[in-house]
CSV table of C-alpha atoms in Angstrom, one decimal:
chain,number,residue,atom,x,y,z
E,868,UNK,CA,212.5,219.4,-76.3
E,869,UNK,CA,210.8,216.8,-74.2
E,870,UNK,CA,212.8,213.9,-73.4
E,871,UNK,CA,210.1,212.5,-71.2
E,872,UNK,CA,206.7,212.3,-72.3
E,873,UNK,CA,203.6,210.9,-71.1
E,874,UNK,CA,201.0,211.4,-73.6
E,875,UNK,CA,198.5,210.4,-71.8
E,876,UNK,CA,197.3,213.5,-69.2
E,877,UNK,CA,194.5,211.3,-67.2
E,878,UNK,CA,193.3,207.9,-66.9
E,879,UNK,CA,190.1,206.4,-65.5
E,880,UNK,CA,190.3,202.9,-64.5
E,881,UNK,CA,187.5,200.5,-62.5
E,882,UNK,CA,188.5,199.6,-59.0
E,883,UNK,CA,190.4,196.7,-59.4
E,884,UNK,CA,191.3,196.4,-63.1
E,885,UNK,CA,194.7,197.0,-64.6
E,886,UNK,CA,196.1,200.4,-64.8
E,887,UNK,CA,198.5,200.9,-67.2
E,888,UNK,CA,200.7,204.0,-67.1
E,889,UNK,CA,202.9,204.6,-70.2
E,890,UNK,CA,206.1,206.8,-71.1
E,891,UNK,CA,208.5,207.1,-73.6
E,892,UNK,CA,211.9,208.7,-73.9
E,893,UNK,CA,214.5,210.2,-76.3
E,894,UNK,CA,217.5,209.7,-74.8
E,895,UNK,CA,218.8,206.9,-75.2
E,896,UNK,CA,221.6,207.5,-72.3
E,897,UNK,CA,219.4,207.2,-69.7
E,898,UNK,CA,219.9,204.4,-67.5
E,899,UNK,CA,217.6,204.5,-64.7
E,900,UNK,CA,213.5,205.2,-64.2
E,901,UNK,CA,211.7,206.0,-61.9
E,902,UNK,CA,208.4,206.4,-61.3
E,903,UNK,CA,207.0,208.6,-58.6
E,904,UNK,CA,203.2,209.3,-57.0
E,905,UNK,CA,201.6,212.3,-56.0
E,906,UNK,CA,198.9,213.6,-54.2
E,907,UNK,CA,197.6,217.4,-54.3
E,908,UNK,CA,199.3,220.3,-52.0
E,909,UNK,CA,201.8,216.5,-51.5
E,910,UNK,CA,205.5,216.3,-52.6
E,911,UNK,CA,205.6,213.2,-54.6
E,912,UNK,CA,206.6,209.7,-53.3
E,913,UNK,CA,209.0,207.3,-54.8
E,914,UNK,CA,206.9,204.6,-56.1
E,915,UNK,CA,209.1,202.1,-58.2
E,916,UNK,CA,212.2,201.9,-60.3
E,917,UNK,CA,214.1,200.2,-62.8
E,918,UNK,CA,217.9,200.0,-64.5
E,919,UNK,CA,218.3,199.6,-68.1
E,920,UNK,CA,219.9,196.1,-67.3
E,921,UNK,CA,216.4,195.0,-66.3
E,922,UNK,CA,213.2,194.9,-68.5
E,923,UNK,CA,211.1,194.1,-65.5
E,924,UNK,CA,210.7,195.3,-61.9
E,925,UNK,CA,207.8,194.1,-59.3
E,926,UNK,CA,206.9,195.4,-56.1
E,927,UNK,CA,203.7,194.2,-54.9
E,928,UNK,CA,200.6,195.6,-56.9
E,929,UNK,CA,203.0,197.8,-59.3
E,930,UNK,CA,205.4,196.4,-61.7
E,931,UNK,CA,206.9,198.5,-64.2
E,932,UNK,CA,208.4,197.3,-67.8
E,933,UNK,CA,211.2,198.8,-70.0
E,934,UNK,CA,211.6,198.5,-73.6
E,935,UNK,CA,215.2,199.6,-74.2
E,936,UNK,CA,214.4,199.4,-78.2
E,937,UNK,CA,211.4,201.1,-78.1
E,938,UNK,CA,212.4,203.7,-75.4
E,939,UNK,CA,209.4,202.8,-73.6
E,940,UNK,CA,208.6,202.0,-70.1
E,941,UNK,CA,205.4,201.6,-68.3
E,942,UNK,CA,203.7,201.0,-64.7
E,943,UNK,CA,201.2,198.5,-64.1
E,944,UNK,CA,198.8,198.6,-61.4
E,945,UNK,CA,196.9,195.3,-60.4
E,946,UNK,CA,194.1,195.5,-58.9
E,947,UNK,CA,193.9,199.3,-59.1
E,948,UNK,CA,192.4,200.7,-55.9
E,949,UNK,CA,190.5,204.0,-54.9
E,950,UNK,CA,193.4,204.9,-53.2
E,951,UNK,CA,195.7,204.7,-56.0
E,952,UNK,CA,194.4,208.1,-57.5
E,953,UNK,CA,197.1,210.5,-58.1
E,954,UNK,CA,199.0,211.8,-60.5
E,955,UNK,CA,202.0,209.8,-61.4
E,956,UNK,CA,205.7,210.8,-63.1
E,957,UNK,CA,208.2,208.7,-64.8
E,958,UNK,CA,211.4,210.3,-64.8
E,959,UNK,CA,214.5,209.3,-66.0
E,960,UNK,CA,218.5,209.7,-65.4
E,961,UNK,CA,221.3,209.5,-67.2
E,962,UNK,CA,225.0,210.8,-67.6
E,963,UNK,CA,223.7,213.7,-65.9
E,964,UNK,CA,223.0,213.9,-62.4
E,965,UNK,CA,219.4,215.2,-62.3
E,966,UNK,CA,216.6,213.5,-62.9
E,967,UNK,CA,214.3,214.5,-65.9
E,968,UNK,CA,210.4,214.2,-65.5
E,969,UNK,CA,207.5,213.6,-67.7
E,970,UNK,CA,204.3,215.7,-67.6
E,971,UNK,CA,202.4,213.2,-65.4
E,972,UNK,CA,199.1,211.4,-65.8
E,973,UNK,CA,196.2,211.5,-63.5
E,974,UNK,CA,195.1,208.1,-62.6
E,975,UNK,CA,191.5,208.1,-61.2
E,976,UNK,CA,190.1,205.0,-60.3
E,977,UNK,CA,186.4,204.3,-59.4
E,978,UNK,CA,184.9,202.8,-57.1
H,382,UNK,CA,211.4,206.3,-43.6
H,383,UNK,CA,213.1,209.7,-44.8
H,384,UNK,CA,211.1,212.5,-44.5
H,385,UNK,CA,212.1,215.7,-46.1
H,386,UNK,CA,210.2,219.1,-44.9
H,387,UNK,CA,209.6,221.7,-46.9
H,388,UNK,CA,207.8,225.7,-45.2
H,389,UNK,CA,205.8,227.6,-46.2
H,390,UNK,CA,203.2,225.3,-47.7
H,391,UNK,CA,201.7,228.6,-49.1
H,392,UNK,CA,202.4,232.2,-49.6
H,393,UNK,CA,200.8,235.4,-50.6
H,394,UNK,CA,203.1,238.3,-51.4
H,395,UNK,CA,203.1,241.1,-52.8
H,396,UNK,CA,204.9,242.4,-56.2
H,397,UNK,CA,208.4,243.8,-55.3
H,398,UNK,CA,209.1,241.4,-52.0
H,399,UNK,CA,211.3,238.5,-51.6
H,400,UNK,CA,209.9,235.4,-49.9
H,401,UNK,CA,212.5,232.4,-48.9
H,402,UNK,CA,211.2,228.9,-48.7
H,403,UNK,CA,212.9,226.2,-46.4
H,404,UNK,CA,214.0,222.7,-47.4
H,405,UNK,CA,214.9,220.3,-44.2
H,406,UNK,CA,215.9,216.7,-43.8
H,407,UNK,CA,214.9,215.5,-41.0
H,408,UNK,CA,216.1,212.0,-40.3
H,409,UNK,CA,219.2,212.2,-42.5
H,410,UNK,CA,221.9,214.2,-44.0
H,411,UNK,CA,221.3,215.8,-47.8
H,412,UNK,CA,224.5,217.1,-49.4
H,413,UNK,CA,222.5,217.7,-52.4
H,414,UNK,CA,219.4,219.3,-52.3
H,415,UNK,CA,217.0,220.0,-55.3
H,416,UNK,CA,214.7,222.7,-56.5
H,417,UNK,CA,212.1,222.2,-58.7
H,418,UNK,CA,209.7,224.8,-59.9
H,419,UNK,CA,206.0,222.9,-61.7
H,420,UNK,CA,203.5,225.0,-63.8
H,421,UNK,CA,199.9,223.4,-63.6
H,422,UNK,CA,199.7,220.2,-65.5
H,423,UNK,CA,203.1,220.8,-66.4
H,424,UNK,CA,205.9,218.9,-65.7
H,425,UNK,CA,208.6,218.8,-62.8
H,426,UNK,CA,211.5,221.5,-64.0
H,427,UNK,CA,214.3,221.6,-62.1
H,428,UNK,CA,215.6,224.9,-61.4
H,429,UNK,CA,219.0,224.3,-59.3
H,430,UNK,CA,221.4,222.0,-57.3
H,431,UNK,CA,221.7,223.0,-54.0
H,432,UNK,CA,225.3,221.6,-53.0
H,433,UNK,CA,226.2,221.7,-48.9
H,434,UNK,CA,228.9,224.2,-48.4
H,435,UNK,CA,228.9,225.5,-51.5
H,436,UNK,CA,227.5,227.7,-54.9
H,437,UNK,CA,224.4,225.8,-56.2
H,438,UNK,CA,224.3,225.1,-59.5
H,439,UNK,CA,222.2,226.4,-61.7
H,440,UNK,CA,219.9,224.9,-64.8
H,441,UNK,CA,220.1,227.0,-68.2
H,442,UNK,CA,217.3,230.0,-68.1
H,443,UNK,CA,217.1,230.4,-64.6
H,444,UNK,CA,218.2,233.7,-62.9
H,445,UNK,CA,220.6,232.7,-60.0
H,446,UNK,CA,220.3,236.6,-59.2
H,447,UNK,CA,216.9,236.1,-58.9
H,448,UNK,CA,216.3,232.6,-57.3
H,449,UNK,CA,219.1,232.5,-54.6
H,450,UNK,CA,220.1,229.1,-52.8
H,451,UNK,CA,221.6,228.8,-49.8
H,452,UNK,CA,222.5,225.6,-48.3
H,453,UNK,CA,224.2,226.2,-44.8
H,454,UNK,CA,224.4,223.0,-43.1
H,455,UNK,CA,223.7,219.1,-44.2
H,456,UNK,CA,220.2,219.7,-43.5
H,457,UNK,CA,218.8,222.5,-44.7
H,458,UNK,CA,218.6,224.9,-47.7
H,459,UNK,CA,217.0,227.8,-48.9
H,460,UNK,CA,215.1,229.4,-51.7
H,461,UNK,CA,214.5,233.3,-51.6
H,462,UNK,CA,212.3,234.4,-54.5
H,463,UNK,CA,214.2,237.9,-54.9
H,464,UNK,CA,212.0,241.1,-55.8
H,465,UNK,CA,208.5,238.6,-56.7
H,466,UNK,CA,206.7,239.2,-59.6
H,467,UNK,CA,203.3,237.8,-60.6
H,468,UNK,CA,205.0,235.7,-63.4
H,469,UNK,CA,206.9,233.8,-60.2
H,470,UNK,CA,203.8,232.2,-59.1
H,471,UNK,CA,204.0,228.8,-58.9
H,472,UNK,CA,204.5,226.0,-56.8
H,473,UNK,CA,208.0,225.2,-55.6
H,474,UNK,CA,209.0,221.8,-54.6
H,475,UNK,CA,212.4,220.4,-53.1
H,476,UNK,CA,213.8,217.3,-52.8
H,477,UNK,CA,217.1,215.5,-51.6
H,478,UNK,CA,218.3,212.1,-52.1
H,479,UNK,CA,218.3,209.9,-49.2
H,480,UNK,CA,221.0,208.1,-49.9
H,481,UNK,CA,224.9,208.4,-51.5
H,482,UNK,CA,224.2,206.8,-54.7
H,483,UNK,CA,223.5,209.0,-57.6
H,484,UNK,CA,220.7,207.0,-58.3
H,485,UNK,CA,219.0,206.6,-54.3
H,486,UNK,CA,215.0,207.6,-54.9
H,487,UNK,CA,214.1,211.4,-54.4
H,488,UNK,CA,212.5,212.2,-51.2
H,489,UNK,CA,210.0,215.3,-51.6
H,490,UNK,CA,208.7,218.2,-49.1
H,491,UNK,CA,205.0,218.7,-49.7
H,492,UNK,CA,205.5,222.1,-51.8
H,493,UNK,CA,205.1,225.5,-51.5
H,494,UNK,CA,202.4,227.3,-53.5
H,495,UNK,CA,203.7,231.2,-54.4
H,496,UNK,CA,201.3,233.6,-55.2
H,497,UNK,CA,202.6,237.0,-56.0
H,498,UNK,CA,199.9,239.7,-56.2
């Protein structure tokens, strides 16, 4: 059973429009999300997160949003830059100590 | 900022061998280190908690006979793929927490990619 789904497996987005990055959840324990970058043959980075006591975090060109009732957070990138392509992961924590990952999408964004 | 190094990057070995795979810190101290195991376009699974000084801990359906973790000192751990098979290719990815709070970001090695033949 998934708790941690992105649904979407790739995006394509123009160089420097929005990107938009969704995920949802199942748990409704978890408490903090995370959203992490990665390159291929790369680890992935830490990107951004948020607590549940937030709905909104910013950090520069990313900004990610949490809607506790809808179990749904997302990561907006603006402007979206070459750069920027890699596959990203939300992941999510809660009681429990490790973190639990979605599938990942594939941002690709042209030129 | 903290840099976690993970060796091999890749690995070719045969059916039958056991291959380890090193996890470093190398600007700070990691008294839990994680294992993560990723299928393509699959999701990060975690496979184990590597706990400084002591047993790891293992995630339901994975063979701690098979997958053993060693974590000797505050910087580094192990993971030996015991007697490979092909079904254990995959690529093999730790990570520590760079800082004491339960909820301090993840910092990644680069992966190793297993190929058993």
């Amino acid at each position: 059973d998934q708790q941690v789904k992105q649904n979407s497996p790739s995006l394509s987005v123009q160089e420097g429009r929005i990107s938009i990055l969704n995920c949802d959840y199942t748990n409704s324990m978890f408490d903090y999300f995370l959203w992490y970058k990665k390159y291929p043959a790369e680890g992935p980075t830490f990107l951004i997160s948020i607590s549940s006591i937030k709905d909104k975090n910013e950090d520069g060109r990313f900004t990610v949003f949490l809607n506790k009732s809808a179990k749904h957070l997302s990561l907006h990138i603006v402007p979206s830059q070459p750069g920027d392509s890699a596959v990203y992961f939300c992941a999510a924590k809660g009681s429990a100590r490790q973190l639990t990952f979605g599938s990942g999408t594939q941002l690709t964004v042209l030129p | 900022g903290a840099v976690v190094s993970q060796h091999p990057s890749r690995v070719i070995c045969k059916s039958g061998t056991s291959v380890k795979i090193e996890c470093r810190s190398l600007d700070f101290q990691a008294t839990t280190m994680f294992w993560y195991r990723q299928f393509p376009k699959q999701s990060l699974m975690l496979m184990a908690t590597s706990n400084e000084g002591s047993k790891a801990t293992y995630e339901q359906g994975v063979e701690k006979d098979k997958f053993l973790i060693n974590h000797a000192s505050l910087t580094l751990s192990t993971l030996t793929v015991t007697s490979a098979h092909p079904e254990d290719s995959s690529f093999y990815i730790c990570s520590a927490r760079g800082g004491r709070w339960e909820g301090s970001p993840l910092h990644f090695g680069n992966g190793t990619r297993l190929t058993v033949t």
